[in-house]
Coordinates of C-alpha atoms in Angstrom, one line a residue:
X23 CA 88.7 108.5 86.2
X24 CA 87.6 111.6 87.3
X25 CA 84.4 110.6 88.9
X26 CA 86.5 107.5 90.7
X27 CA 89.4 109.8 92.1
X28 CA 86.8 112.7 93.4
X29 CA 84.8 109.6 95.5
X30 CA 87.4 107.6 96.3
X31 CA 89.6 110.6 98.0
X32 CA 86.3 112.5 99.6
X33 CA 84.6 109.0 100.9
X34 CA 87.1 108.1 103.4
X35 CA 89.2 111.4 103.4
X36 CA 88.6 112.1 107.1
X37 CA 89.9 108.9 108.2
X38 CA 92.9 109.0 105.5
X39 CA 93.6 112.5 107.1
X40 CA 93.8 111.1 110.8
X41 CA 95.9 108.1 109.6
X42 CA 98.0 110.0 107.5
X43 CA 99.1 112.9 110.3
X44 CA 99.4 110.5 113.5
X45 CA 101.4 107.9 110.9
X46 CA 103.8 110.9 110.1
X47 CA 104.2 111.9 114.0
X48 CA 104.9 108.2 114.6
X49 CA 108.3 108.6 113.2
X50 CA 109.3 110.2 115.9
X51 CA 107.2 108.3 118.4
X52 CA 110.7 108.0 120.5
X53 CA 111.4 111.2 120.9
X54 CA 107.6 112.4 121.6
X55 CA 107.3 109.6 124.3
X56 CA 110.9 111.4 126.0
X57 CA 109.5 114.7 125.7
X58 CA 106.1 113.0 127.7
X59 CA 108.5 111.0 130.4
X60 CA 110.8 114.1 131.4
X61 CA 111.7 112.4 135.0
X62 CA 114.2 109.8 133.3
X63 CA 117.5 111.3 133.4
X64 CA 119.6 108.5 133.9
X65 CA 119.5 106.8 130.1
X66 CA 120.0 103.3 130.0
X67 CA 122.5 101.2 127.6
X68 CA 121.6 98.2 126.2
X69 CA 125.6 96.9 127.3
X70 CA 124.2 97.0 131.2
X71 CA 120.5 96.6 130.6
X72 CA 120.0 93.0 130.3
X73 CA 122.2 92.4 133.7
X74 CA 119.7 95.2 135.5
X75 CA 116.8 93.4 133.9
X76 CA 117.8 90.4 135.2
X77 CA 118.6 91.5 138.6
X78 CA 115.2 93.2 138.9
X79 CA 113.0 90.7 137.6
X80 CA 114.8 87.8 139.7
X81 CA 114.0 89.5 142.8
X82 CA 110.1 91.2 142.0
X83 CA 109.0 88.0 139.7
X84 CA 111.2 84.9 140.6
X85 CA 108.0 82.4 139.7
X86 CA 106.8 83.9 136.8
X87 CA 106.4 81.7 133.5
X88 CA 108.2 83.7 131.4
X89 CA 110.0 87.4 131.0
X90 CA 110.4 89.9 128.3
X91 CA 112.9 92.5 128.0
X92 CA 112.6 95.2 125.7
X93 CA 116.3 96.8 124.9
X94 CA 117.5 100.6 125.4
X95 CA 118.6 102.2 122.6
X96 CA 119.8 106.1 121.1
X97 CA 116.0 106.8 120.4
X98 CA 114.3 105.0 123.2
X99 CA 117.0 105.0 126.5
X100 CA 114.9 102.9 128.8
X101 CA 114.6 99.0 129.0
X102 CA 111.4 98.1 129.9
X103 CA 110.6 94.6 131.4
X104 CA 107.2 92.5 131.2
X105 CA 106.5 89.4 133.1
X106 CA 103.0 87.7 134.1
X107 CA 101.8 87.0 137.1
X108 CA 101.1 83.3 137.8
X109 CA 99.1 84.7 141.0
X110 CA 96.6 87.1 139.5
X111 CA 93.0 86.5 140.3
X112 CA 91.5 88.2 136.9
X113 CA 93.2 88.9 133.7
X114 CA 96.4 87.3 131.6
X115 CA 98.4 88.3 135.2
X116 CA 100.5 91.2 132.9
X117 CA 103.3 93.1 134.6
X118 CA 105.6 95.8 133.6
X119 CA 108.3 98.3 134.6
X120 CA 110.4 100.7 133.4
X121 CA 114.2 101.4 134.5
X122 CA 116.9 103.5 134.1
X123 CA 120.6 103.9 133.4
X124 CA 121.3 102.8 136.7
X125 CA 118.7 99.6 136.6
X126 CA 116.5 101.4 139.0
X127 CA 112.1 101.0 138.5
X128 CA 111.6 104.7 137.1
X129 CA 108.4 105.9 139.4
X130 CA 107.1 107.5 136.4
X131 CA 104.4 109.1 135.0
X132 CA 102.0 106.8 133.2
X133 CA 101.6 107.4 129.7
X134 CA 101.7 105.7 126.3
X135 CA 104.1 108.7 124.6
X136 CA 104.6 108.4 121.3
X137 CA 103.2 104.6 121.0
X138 CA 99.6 105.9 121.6
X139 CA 100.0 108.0 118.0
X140 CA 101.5 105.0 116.1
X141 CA 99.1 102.5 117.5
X142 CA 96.2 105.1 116.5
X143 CA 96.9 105.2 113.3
X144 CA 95.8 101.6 112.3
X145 CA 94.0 100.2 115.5
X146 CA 91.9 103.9 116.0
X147 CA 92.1 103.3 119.7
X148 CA 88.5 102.9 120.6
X149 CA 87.5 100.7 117.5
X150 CA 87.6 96.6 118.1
X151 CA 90.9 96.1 116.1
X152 CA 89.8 93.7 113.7
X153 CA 87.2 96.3 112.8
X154 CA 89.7 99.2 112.6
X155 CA 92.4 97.7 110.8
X156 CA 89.8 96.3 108.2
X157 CA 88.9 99.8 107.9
X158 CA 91.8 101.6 107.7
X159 CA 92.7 98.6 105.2
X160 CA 89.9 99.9 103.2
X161 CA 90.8 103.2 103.5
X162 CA 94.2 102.6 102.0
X163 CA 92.8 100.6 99.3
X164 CA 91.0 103.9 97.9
X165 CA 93.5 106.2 98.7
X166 CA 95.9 104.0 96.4
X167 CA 93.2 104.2 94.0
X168 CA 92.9 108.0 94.1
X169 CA 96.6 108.1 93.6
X170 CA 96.8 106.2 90.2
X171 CA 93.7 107.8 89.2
X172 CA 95.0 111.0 90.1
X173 CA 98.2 110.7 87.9
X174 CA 96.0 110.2 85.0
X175 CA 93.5 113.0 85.0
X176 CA 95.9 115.3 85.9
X177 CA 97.5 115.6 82.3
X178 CA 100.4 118.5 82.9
X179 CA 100.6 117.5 86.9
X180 CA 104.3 118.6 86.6
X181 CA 103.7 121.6 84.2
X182 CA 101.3 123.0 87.1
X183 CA 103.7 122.0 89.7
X184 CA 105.3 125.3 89.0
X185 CA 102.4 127.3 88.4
X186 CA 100.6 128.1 91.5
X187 CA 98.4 130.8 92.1
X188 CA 97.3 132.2 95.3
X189 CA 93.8 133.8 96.1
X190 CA 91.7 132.5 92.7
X191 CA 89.4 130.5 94.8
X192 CA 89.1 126.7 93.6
X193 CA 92.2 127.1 91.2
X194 CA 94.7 127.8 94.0
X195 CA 92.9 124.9 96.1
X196 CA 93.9 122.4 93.2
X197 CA 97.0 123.7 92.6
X198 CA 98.1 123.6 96.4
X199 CA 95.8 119.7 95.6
X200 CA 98.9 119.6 92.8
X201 CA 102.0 120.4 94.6
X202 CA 101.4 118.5 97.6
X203 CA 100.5 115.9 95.6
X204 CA 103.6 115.8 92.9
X205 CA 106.5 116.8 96.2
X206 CA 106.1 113.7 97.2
X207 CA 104.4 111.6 94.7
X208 CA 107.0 108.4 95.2
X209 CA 106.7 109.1 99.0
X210 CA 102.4 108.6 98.5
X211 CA 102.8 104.9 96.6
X212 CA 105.4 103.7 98.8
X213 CA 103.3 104.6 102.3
X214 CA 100.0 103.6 100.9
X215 CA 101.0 99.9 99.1
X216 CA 103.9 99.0 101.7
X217 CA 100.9 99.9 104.6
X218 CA 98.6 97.3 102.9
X219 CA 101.3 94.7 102.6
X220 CA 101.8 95.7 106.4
X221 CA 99.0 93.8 107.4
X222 CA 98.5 91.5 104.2
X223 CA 97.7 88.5 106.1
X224 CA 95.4 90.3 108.0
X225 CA 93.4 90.8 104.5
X226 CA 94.1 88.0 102.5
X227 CA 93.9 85.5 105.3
X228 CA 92.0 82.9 102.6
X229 CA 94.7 82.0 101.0
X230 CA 96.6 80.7 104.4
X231 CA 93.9 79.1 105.3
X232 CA 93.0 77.4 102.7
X233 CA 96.5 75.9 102.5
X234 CA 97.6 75.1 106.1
X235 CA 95.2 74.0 108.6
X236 CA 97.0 75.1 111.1
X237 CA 98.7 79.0 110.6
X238 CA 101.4 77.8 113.2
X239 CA 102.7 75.8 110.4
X240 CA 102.8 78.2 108.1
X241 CA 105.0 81.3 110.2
X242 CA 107.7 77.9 110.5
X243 CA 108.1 77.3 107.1
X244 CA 108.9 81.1 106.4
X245 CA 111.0 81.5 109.7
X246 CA 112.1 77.7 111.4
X247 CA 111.0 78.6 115.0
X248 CA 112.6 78.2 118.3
X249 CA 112.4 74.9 120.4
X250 CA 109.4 75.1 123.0
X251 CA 110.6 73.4 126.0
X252 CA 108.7 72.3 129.0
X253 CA 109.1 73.1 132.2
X254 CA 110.8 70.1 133.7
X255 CA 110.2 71.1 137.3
X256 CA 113.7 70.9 138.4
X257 CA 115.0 74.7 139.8
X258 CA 118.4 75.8 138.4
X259 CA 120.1 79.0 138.6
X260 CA 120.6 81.4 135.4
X261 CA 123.2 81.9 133.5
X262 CA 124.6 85.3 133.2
X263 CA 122.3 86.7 130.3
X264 CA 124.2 89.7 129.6
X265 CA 126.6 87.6 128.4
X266 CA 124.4 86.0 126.4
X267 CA 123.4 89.0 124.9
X268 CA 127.0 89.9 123.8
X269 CA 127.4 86.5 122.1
X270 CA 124.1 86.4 121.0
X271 CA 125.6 90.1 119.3
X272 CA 128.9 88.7 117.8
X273 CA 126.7 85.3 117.0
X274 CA 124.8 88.3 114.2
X275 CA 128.2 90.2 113.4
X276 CA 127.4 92.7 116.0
X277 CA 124.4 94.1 114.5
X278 CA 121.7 95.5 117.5
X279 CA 119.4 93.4 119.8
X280 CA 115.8 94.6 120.4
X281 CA 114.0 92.1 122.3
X282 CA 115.0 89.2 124.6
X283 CA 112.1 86.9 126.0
X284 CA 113.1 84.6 129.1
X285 CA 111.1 81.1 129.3
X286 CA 110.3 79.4 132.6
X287 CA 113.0 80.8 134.3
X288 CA 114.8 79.2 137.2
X289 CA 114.1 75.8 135.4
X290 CA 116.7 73.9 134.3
X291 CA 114.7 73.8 130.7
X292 CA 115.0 77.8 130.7
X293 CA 115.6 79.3 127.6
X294 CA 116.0 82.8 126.0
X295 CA 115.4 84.1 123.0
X296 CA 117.1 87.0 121.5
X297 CA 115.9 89.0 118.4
X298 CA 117.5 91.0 116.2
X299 CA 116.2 94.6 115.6
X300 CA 116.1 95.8 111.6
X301 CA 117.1 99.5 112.4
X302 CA 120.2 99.1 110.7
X303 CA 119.9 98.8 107.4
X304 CA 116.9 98.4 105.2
X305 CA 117.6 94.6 104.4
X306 CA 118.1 92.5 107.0
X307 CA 118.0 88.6 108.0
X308 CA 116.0 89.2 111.1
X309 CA 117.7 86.2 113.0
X310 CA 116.3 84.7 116.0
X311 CA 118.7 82.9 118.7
X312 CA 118.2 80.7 121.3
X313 CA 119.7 79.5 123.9
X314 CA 119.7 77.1 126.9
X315 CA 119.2 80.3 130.1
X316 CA 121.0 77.7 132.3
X317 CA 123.9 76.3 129.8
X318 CA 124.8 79.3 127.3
X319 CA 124.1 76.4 125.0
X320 CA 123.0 77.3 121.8
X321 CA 119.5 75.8 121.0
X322 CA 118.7 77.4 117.7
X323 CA 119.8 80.2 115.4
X324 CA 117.4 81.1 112.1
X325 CA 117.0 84.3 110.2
X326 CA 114.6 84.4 107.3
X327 CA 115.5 83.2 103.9
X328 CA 112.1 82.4 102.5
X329 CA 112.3 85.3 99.7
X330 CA 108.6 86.0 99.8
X331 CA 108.8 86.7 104.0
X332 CA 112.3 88.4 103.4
X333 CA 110.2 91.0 100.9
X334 CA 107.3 91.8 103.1
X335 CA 109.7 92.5 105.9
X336 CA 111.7 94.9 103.6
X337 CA 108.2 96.4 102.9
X338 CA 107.3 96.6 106.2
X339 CA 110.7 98.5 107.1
X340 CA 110.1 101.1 104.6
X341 CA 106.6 101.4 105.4
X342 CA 108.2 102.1 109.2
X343 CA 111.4 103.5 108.5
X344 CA 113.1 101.5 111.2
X345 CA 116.4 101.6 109.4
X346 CA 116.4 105.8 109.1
X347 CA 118.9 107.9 110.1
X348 CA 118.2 111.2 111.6
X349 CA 118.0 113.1 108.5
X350 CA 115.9 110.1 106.4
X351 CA 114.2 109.9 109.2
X352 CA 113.1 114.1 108.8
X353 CA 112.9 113.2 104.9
X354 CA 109.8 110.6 105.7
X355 CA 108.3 113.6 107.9
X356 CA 107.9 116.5 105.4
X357 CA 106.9 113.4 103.0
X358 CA 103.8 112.5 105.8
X359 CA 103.4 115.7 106.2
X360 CA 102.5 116.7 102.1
X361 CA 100.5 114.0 102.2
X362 CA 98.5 114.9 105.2
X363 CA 98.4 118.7 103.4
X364 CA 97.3 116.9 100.0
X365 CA 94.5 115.0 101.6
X366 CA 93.2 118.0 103.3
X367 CA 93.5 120.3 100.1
X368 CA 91.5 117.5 98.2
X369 CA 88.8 117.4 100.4
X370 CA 88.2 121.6 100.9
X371 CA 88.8 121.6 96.9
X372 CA 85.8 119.0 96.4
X373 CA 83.2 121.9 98.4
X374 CA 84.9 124.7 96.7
X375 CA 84.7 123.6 93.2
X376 CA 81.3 123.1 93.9
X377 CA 80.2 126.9 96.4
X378 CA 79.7 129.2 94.4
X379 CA 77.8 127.5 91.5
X380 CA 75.5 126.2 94.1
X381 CA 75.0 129.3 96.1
X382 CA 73.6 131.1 92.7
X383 CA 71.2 128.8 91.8
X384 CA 70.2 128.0 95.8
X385 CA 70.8 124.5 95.7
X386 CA 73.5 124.6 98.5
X387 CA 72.2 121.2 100.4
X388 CA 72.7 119.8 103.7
X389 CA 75.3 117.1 102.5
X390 CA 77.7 119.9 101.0
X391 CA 77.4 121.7 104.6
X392 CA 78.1 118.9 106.2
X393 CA 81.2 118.0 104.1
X394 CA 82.4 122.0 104.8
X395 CA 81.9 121.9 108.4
X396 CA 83.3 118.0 108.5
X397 CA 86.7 119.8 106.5
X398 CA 87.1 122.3 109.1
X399 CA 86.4 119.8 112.3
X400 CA 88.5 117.4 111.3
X401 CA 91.5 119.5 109.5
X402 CA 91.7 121.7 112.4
X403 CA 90.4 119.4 114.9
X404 CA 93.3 116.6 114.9
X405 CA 96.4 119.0 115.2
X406 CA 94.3 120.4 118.3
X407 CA 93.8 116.6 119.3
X408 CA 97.7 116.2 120.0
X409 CA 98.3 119.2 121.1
X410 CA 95.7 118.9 124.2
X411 CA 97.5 115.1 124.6
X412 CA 100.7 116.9 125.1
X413 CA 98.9 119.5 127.3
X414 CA 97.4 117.0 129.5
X415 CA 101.0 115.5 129.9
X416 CA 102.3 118.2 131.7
X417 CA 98.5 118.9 133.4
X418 CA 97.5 116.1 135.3
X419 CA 98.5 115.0 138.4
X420 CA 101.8 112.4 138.3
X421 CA 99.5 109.9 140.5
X422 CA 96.3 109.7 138.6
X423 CA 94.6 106.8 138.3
X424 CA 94.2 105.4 134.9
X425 CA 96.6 108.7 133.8
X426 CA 97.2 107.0 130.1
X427 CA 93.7 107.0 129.5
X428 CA 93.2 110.1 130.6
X429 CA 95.8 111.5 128.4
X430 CA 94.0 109.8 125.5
X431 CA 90.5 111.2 126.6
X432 CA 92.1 114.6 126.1
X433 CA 93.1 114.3 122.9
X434 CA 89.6 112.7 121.7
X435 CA 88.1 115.8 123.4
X436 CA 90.3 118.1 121.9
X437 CA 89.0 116.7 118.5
X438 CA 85.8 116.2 119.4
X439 CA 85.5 120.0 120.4
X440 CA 86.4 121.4 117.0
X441 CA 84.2 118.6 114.9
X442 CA 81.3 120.2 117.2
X443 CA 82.2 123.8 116.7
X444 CA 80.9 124.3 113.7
X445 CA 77.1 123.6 114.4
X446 CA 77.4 127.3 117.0
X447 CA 80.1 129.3 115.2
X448 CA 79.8 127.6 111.3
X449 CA 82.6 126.5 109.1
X450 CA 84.1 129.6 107.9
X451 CA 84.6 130.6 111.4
X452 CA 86.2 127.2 112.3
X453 CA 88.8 128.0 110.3
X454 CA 89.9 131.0 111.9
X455 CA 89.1 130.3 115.4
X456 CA 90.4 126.7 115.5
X457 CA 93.7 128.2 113.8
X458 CA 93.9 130.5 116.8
X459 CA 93.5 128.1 119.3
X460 CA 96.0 125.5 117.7
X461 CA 98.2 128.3 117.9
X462 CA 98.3 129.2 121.2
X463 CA 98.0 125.4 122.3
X464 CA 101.5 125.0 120.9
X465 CA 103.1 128.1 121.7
X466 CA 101.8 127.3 125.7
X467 CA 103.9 123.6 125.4
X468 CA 106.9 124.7 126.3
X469 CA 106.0 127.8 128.4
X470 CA 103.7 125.2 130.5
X471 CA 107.0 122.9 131.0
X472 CA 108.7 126.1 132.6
X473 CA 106.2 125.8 135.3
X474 CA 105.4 122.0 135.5
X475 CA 108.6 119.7 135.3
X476 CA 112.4 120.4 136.1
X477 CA 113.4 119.7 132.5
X478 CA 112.6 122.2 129.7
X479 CA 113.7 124.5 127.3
X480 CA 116.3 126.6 130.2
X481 CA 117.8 124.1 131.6
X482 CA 118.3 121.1 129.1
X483 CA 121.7 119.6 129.1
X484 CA 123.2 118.2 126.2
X485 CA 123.5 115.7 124.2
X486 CA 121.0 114.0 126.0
X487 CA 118.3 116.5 125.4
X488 CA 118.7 117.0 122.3
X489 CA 115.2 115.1 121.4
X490 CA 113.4 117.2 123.7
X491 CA 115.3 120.5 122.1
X492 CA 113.7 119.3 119.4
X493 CA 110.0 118.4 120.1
X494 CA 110.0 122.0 121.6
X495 CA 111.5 124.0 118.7
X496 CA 108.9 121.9 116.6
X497 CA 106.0 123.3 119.0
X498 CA 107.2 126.9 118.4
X499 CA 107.7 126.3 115.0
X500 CA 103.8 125.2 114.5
X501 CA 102.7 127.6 116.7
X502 CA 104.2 130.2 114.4
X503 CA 102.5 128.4 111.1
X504 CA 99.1 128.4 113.0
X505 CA 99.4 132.0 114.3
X506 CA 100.5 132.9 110.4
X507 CA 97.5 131.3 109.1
X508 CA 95.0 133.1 111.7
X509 CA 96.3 136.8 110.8
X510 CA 95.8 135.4 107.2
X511 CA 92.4 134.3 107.3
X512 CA 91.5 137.5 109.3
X513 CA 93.4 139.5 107.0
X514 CA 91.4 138.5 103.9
X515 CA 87.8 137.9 105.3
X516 CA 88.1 141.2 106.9
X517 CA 89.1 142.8 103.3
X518 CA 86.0 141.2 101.9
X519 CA 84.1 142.4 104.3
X520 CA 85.2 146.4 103.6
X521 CA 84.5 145.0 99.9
X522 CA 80.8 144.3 100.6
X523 CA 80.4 147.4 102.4
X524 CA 81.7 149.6 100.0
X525 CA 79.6 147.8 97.1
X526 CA 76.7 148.4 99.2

């Protein structure tokens, strides 16, 4: 058990260590992508958005196939429209735009926000996603495997929970190993099986194959689906579809709408489709409703009462924490975070246990170097990653081309700096440095928003910047945990230093 838990943690620690810290920021991916769109100031309601949506998109895209309207709500105030483009010469035709309180296109800058983080940490950005998600799939698979094997070798896990001790080398490694580990020990199951039943029939595709031919058949026996109608050809005006969306509301006993999807409209066979967003509770019915874009009719109305579906959902929603308050919502974010601090501990503990016994004998080999200079790269690397993604937000120039992906190529070169940095200054000094420069990465945020956009930490005005109050505060906050850590490290390697000397 012991051999299984060292291999199955060390193996694919680096990527558990990226999924684990960019899953944990993902729970507030709302707030981080307001913090990164600071010209919207006029936050939109989802009692007005559908109307604006509709007024935009009948005037910019009165011949497209089909729209989608994604709803403003308290954590993301902006409805933001999709529609294809039955004219495009290359491409699916894809079309967006973002608009504010007062149903105006918000000429903003371009950037993914807070999606870019969530999306990262199962599709790895860069990686073909069937290959990523396989892989983080895998990764998961161990990590669950490190965590049951990792309750059984540790016999008194809860006796040491209250027994740390600082500066004994590999001891206070395991036992900062230990108490990230027990903190949050329910947190660690829940996040690691609910992110496998995430994406289970991603994984255990086999067994839908081998009993439907055709996977469309099986999504309608867990959820009936909505009529496809055909276009018929015949133009018709729309109904009113904010009224639809406040009967489609009372038609679900007022509980909140996320997503509304418009088919051929300005057909007389135009529908629209209204689903129902899970962020209220933790159990919901998830009820799709459609109906006749032209009539009001009602077409169709389903939630899901398959109880196999209805339990993967509920996974899935705890996995996400759609359904968290504010403070639940902070609860999952010190969990993410012990487990991002657990995974990291693990892997330095793994070289530690090992130093010093290899050092004597001279059998310190290239693999154990390059799992010390991998641990320092990576653990200090990513934090610098999103830091130099925020950075770049406030950087570049509003009208760059391609501005998301540059934003991205930031943060990959923020990483990549620090996973090169130990081949010129060598792990030890990785440590130190790269804790110095996440430091003063984090305390520049808000200091560089002074200079950069109107809204920041002098001028907010709230309620409605609380969020951003927030993602500032947290920047200082980890600013002052990195700085801490630098006069630490300094602190003691210095006082071993005038230890040699005086030895000598």
């Amino acid at each position: 058990m012991t051999w299984l838990h060292t291999w199955a943690g060390l193996v694919v620690g680096w990527i558990l260590f990226a999924v684990f810290l960019t899953g944990t920021l993902a729970y507030f991916q709302f707030e981080i992508t307001q913090w990164m769109l600071p010209d919207v100031k006029q936050h939109a309601t989802p009692e007005k958005a559908v109307a604006q949506a509709q007024d935009y998109l009948e005037k910019q895209a009165p011949d497209s196939p089909g729209w989608s309207i994604t709803l403003p709500d308290e954590r993301s105030p902006i409805t933001t429209i999709f529609w294809r483009d039955p004219n495009a010469s290359n491409g699916r035709g894809f079309e967006f735009a973002v608009l504010d309180g007062d149903g105006k296109k918000i000429e903003q800058r371009e950037t993914r926000g807070g999606n870019f983080l969530y999306r990262f940490h199962f599709d790895l950005h860069y990686m073909p996603v069937f290959i990523a998600r396989w892989l983080v799939g895998i990764c998961a698979m161990l990590m669950l495997i490190a965590i049951v094997t990792g309750v059984v070798i540790h016999k008194k896990i809860f006796k040491d929970f209250f027994t740390f001790q600082a500066g004994k080398g590999p001891r206070s490694w395991l036992d900062g190993h230990t108490i990230t580990s027990v903190f949050a020990l329910p947190f660690h199951f829940m996040i690691t099986y609910t992110g496998l039943v995430t994406l289970m029939l991603m994984y255990m595709s086999s067994a839908v194959s081998l009993s439907y031919g055709d996977r469309g058949e099986f999504f309608n026996d867990l959820q009936s689906q909505p009529p496809k109608l055909q276009a018929s050809g015949e133009s018709a005006n729309l109904a009113d579809l904010q009224a639809l969306y406040f009967k489609a509301r009372e038609d679900i006993k007022g509980n909140p709408i996320r997503l509304a999807q418009i088919s051929h409209p300005g057909d007389t066979n135009a529908t629209v489709t209204f689903y129902e967003a899970p962020t209220q509770s933790l159990m919901s019915d998830y009820t799709t409703l459609t109906y006749s874009a032209v009539t009001g009719e009602q077409l169709h109305v389903q939630p899901v009462k398959n109880s196999a579906e209805l339990t993967r959902r509920t996974m899935i929603g705890l996995h996400a924490g759609r359904f968290a308050d504010t403070q639940l919502r902070w609860l999952y974010f010190f969990s993410g975070i012990m487990g991002t601090l657990m995974i990291a501990t693990g892997l330095v503990l793994w070289f530690e246990k090992r130093k010093k016994k290899l050092q004597a004998s001279g059998n310190l080999s290239f693999g154990h170097y390059l799992v010390s200079g991998l641990n320092a790269g990576f653990i200090m690397g990513l934090p610098l990653a999103v830091a130099t993604y925020f950075l770049s937000n406030r950087l570049l120039p509003i009208s760059a081309d391609n501005r998301a992906e540059l934003e991205i190529a930031w943060f990959f070169f923020g990483w990549l700096l620090m996973v090169c940095y130990p081949l010129l200054r060598g792990a030890k000094k990785t440590w130190r440095d790269g804790a110095l420069l996440n430091g003063l990465a984090y305390l520049s945020l808000p200091f560089i928003s002074f200079i950069t956009v109107d809204r920041h930490l002098l001028n907010y005005q709230y309620p409605r910047d609380w969020p951003l109050f927030g993602m500032d505060t947290s920047f200082i906050l980890t600013a002052a945990a990195f700085l801490g850590l630098t006069w630490y490290l300094f602190r003691k390697w210095n006082s071993k230093e005038t230890q040699n000397d005086v030895e000598r």
